[in-house]
PDB file of C-alpha atoms in Angstrom:
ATOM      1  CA  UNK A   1      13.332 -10.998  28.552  1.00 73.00           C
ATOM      2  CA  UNK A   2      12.508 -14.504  27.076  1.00 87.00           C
ATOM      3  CA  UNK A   3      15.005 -14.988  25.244  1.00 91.00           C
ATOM      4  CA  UNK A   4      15.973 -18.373  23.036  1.00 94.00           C
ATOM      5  CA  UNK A   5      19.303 -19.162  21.791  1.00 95.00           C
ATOM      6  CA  UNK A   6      20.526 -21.994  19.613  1.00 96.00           C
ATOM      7  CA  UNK A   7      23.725 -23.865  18.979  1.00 97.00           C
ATOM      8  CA  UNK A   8      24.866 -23.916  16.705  1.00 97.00           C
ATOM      9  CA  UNK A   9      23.992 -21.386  14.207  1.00 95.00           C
ATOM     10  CA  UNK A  10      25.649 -23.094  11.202  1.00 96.00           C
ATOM     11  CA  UNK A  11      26.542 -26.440  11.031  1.00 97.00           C
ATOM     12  CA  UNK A  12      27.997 -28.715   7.747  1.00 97.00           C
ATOM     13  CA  UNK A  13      28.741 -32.368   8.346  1.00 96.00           C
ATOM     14  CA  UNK A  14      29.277 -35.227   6.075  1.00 96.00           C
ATOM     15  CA  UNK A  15      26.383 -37.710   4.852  1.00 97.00           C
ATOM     16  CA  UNK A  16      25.940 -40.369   7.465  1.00 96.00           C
ATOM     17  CA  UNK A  17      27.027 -38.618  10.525  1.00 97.00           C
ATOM     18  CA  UNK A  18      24.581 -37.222  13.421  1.00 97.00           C
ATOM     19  CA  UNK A  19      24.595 -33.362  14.450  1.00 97.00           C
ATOM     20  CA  UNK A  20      23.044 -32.211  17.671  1.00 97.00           C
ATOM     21  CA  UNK A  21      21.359 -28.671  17.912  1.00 98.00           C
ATOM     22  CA  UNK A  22      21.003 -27.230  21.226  1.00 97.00           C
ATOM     23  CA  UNK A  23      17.980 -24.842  21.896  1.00 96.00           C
ATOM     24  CA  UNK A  24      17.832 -22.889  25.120  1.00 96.00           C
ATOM     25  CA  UNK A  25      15.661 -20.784  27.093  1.00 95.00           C
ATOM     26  CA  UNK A  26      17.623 -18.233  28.425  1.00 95.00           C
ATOM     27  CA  UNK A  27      15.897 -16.017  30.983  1.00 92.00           C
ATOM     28  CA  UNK A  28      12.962 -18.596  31.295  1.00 93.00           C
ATOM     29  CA  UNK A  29      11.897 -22.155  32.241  1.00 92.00           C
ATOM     30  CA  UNK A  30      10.030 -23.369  29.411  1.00 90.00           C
ATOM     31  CA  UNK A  31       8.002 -26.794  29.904  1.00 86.00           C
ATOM     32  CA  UNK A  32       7.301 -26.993  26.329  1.00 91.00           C
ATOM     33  CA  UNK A  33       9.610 -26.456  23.743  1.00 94.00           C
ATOM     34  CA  UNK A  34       8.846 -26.888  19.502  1.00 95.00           C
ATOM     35  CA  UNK A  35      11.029 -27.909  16.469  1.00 96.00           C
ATOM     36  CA  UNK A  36      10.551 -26.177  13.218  1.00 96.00           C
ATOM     37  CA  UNK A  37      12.345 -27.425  10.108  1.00 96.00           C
ATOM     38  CA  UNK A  38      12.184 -24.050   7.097  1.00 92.00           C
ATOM     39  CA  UNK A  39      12.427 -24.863   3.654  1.00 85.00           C
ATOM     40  CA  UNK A  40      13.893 -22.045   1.160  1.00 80.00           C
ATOM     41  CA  UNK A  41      11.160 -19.538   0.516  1.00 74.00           C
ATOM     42  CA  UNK A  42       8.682 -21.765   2.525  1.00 78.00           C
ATOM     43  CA  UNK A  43       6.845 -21.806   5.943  1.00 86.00           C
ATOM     44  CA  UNK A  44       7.868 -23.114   8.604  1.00 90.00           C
ATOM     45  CA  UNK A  45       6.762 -26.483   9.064  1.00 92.00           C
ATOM     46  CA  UNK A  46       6.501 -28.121  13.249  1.00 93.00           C
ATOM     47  CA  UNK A  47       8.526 -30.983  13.238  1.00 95.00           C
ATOM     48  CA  UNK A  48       7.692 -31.972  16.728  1.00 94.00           C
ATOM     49  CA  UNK A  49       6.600 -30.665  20.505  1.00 93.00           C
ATOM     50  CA  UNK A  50       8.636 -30.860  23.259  1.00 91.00           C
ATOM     51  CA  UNK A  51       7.762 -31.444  26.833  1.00 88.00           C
ATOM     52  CA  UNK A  52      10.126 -31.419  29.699  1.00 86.00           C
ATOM     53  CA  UNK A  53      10.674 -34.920  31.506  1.00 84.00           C
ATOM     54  CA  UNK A  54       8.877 -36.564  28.871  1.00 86.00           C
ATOM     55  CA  UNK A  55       8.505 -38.042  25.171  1.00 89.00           C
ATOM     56  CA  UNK A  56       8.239 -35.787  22.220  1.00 92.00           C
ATOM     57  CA  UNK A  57       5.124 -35.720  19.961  1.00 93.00           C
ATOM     58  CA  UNK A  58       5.731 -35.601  16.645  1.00 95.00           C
ATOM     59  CA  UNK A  59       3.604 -34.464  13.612  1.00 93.00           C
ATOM     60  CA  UNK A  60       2.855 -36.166  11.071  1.00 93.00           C
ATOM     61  CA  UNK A  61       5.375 -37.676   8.458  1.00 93.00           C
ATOM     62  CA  UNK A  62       8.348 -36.848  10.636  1.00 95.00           C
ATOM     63  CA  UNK A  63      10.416 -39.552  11.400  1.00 94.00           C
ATOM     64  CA  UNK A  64      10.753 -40.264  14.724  1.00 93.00           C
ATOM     65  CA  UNK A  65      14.110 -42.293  14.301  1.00 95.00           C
ATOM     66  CA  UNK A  66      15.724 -39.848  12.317  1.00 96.00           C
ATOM     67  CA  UNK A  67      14.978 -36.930  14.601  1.00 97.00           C
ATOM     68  CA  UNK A  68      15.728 -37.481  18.160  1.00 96.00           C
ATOM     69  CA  UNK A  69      14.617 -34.267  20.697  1.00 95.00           C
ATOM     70  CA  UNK A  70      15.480 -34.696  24.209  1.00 91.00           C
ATOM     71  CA  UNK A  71      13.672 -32.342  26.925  1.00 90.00           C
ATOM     72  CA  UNK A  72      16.236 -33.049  29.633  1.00 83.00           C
ATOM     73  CA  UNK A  73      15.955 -29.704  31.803  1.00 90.00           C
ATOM     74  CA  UNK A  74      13.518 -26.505  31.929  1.00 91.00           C
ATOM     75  CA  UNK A  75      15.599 -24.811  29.559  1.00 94.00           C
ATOM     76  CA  UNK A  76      17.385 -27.139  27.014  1.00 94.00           C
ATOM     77  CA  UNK A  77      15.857 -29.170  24.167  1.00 95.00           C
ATOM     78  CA  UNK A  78      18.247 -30.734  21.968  1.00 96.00           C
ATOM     79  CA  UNK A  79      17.334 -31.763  18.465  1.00 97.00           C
ATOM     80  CA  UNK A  80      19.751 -34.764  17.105  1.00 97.00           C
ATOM     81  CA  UNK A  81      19.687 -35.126  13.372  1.00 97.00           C
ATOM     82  CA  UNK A  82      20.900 -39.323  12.893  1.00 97.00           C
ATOM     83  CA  UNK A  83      22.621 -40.693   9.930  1.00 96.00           C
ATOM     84  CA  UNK A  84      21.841 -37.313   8.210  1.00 96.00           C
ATOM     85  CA  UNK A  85      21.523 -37.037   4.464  1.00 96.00           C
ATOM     86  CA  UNK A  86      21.333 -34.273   1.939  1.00 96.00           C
ATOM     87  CA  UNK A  87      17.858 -33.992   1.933  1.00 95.00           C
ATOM     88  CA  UNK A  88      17.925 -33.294   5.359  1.00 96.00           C
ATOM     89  CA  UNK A  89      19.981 -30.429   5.053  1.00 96.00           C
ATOM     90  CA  UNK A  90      17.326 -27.255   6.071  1.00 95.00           C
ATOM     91  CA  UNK A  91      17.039 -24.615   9.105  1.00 95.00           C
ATOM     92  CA  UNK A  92      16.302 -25.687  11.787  1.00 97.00           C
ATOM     93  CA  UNK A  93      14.007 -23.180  14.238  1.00 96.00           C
ATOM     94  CA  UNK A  94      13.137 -23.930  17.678  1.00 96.00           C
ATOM     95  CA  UNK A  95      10.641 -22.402  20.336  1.00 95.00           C
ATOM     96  CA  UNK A  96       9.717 -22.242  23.692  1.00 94.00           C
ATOM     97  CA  UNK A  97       6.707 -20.951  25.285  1.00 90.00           C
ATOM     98  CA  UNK A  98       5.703 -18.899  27.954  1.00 87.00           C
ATOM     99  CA  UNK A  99       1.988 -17.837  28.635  1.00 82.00           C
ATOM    100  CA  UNK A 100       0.254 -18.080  25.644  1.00 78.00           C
ATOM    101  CA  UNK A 101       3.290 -16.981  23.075  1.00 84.00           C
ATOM    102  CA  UNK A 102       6.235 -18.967  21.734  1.00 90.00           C
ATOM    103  CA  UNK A 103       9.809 -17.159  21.141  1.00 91.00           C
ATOM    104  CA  UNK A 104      11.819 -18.338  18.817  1.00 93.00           C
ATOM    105  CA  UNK A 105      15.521 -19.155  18.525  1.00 94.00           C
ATOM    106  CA  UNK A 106      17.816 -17.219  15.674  1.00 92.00           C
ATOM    107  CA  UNK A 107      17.563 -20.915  13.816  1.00 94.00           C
ATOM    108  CA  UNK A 108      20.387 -23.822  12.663  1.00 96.00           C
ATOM    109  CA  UNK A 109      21.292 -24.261   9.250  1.00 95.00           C
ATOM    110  CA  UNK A 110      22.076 -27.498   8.597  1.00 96.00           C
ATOM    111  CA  UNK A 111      24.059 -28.904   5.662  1.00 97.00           C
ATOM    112  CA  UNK A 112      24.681 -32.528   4.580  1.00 97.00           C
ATOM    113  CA  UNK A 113      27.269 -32.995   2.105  1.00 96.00           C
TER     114      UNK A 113
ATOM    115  CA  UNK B   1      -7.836 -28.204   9.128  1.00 72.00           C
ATOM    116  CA  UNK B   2      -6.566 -25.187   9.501  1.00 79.00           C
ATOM    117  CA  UNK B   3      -4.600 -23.153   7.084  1.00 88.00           C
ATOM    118  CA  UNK B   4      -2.966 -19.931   6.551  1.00 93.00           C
ATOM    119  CA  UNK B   5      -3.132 -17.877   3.439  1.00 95.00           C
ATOM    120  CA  UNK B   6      -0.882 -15.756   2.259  1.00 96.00           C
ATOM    121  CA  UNK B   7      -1.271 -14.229  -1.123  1.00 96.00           C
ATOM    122  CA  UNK B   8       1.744 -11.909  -1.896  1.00 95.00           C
ATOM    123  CA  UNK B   9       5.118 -13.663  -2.140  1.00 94.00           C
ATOM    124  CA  UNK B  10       6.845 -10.581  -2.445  1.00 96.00           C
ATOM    125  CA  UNK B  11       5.910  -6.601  -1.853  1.00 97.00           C
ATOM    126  CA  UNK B  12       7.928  -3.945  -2.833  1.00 97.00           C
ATOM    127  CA  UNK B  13       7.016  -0.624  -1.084  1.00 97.00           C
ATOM    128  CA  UNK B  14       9.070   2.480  -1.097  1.00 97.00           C
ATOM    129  CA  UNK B  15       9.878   4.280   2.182  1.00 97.00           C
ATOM    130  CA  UNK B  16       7.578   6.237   3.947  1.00 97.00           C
ATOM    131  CA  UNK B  17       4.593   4.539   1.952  1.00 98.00           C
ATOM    132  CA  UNK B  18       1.910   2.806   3.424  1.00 98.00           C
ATOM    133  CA  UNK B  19       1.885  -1.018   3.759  1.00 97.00           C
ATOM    134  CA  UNK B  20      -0.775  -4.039   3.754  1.00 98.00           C
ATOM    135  CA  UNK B  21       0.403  -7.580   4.295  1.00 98.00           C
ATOM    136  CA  UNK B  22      -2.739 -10.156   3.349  1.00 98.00           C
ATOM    137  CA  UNK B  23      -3.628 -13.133   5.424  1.00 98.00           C
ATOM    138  CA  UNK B  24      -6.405 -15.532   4.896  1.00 96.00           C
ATOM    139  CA  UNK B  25      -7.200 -18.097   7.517  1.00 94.00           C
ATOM    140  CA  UNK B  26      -9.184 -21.021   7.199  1.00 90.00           C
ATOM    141  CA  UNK B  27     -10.087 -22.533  11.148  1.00 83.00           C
ATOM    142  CA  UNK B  28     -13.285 -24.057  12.264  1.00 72.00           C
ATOM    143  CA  UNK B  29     -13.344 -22.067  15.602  1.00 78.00           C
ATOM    144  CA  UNK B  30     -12.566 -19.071  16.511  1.00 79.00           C
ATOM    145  CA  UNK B  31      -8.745 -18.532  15.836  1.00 87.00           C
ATOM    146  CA  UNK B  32      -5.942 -16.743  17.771  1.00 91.00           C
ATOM    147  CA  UNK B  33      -3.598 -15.326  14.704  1.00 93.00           C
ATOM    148  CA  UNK B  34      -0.526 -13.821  15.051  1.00 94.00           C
ATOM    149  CA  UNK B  35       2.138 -12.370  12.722  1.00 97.00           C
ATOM    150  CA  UNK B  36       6.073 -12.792  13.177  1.00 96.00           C
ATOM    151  CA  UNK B  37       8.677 -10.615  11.209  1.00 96.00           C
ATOM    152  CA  UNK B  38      11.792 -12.570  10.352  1.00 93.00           C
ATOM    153  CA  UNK B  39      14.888 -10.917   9.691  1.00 88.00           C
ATOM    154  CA  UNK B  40      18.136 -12.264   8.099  1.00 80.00           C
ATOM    155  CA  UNK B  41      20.386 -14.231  11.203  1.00 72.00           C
ATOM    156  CA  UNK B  42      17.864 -13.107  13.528  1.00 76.00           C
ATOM    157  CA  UNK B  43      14.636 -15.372  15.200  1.00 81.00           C
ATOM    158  CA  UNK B  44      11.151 -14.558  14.435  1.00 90.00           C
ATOM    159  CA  UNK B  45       9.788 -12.009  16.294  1.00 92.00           C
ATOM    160  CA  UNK B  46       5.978 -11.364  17.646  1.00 92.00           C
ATOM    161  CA  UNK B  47       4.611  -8.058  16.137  1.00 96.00           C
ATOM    162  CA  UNK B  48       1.155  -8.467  17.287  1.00 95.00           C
ATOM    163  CA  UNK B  49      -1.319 -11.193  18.374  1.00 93.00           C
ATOM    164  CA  UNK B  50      -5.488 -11.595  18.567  1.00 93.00           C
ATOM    165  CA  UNK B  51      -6.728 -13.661  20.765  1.00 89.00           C
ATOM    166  CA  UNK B  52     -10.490 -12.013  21.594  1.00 88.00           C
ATOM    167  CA  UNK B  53     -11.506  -8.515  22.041  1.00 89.00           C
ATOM    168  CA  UNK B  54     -10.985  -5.987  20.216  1.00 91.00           C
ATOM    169  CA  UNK B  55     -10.856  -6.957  16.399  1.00 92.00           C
ATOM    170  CA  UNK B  56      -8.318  -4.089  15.874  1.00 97.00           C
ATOM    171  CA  UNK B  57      -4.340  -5.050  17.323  1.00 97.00           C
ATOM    172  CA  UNK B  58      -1.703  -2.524  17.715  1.00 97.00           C
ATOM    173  CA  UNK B  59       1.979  -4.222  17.597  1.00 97.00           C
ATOM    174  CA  UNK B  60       5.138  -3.100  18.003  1.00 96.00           C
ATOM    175  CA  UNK B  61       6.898  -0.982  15.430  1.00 95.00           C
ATOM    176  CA  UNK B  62       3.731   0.715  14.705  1.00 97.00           C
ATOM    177  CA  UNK B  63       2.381  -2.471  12.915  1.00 98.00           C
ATOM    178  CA  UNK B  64      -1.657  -2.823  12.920  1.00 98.00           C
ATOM    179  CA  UNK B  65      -3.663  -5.877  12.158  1.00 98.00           C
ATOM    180  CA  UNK B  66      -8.104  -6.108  12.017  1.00 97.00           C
ATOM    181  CA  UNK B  67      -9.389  -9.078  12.874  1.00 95.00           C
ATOM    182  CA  UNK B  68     -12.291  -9.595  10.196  1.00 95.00           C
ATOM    183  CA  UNK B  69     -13.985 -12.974  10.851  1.00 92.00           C
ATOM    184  CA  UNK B  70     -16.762 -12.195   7.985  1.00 92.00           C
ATOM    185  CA  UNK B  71     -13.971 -12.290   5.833  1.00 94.00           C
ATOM    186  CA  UNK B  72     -11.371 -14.630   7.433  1.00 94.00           C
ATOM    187  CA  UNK B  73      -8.779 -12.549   7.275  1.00 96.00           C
ATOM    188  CA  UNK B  74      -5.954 -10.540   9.522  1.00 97.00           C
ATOM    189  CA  UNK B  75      -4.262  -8.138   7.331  1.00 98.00           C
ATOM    190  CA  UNK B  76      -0.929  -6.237   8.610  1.00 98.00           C
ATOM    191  CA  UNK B  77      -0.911  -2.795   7.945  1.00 98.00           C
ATOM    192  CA  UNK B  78       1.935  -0.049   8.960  1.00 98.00           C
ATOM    193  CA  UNK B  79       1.155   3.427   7.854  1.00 97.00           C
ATOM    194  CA  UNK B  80       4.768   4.658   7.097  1.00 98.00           C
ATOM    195  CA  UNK B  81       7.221   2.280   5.902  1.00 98.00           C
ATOM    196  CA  UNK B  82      11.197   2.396   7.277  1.00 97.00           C
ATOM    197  CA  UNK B  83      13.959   0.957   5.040  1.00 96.00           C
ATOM    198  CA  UNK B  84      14.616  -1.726   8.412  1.00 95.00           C
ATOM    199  CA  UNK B  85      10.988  -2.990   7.984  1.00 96.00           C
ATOM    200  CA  UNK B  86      12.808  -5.097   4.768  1.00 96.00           C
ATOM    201  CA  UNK B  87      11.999  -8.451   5.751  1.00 96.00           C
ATOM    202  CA  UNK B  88      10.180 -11.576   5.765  1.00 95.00           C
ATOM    203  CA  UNK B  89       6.717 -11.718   7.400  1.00 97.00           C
ATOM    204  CA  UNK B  90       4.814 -14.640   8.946  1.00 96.00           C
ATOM    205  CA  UNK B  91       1.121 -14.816   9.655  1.00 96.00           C
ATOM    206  CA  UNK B  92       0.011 -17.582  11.906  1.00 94.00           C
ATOM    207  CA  UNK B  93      -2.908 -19.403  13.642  1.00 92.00           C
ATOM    208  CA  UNK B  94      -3.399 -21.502  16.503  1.00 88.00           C
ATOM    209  CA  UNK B  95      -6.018 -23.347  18.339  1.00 80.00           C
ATOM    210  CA  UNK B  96      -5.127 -22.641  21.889  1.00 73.00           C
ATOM    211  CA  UNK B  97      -2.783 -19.762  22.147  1.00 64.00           C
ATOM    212  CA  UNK B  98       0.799 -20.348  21.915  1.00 67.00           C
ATOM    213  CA  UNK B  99       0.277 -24.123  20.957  1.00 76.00           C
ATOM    214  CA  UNK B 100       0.346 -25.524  17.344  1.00 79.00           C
ATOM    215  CA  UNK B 101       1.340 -22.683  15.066  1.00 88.00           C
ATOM    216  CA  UNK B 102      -0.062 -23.085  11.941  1.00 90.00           C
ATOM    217  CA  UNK B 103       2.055 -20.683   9.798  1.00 93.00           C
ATOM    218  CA  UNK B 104       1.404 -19.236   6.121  1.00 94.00           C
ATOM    219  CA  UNK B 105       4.076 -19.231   3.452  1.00 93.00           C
ATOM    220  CA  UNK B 106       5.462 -15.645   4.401  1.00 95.00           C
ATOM    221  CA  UNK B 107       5.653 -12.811   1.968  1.00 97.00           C
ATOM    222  CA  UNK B 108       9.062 -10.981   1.486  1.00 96.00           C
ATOM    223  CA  UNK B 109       9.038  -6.854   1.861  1.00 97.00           C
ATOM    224  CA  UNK B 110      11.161  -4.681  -0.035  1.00 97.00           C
ATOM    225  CA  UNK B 111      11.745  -1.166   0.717  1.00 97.00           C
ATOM    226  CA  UNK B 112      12.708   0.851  -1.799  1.00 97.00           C
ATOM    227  CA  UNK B 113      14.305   4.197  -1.294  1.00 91.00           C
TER     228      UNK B 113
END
């Protein structure tokens, strides 16, 4: 059980356009969901937390704009990347948690040509 | 602010040796820590947690971690390494269980033959 798929797993687009990544909970309602963005050889950095029926909180330095996350249902986050760039090419990780543990999707890697 | 500490970047082991993954923490109260493997395509996955209790944490794939607050620290430690431990590994802290995962940098196993 609690398991966390994303869609999709691989993604390239072109410099300007907007991708959405889906994140679900599969066996599990999931009130809160998180966004992780992983750099090569890095941690993984939260982007933002998201709660179900409500606005995302972001962290710090994220741009709010450029990174839209929609919590429409118990099980689906969506993470849309606007007017992406090369630098925003990354994997993308998402979470949702149950009792006092997150599980994590397999992750989105994103490139921006 | 918190902050996770990992020290190795990369271990190479070979099989059937005995492993120690380092983790320094730096939190004002008392922390709950976790550690996540990561394998290639696949989400990160819990191996163990500490939240209170007992100091020493028995995971899954016969993965260990001690809890030493006079030291900060929450070492991984697997007596017997298998070839499909090869992976990266995450050490973590939060402030309220499941909630704000602070992550260190990960350090990268290798398991020789």
């Amino acid at each position: 059980g609690a398991v966390v798929s994303q869609h999709p797993s691989r993604v390239i687009c072109k410099s300007g356009t907007s991708v959405k990544i889906e994140c679900r909970s599969l066996d599990f309602q999931a009130t809160t969901m998180f966004w992780y963005r992983q750099f090569p050889k890095k941690s993984l950095m939260l982007m933002a937390t998201s709660n179900e029926g409500s606005k995302a909180t972001y962290e710090q330095g994220v741009e709010k704009d450029k990174f839209l996350i929609n919590h429409a249902s118990l099980t689906l986050s969506t993470l849309t990347v606007t007017s992406a760039h090369p630098e925003d090419s990354s994997f993308y990780i998402c979470s949702a948690a149950r009792y006092n543990e997150q599980f994590f999707g397999p992750g989105t890697r994103l490139t921006v040509l | 602010a918190q902050s996770v500490t990992q020290p190795d970047i990369h271990i190479t082991v070979s099989e059937g040796a005995s492993l120690e993954l380092r983790c320094n923490y730096s939190y004002g109260a008392t922390p709950y820590l976790f550690w996540y493997v990561q394998s290639p395509g696949q989400g990160l996955q819990l191996l163990l947690k500490y939240f209170s209790g007992d100091t020493l944490v028995q995971g899954i794939k016969g993965f260990e971690a001690e809890f030493k607050r006079s030291q900060s620290s929450f070492n991984l430690r697997k007596p017997s390494v298998h070839w499909s431990d090869a992976a990266e590994y995450f050490c973590a802290v939060a402030s309220t269980g499941a909630n704000n995962l602070f992550f260190g940098t990960g350090t990268r196993l290798t398991v020789i033959p």
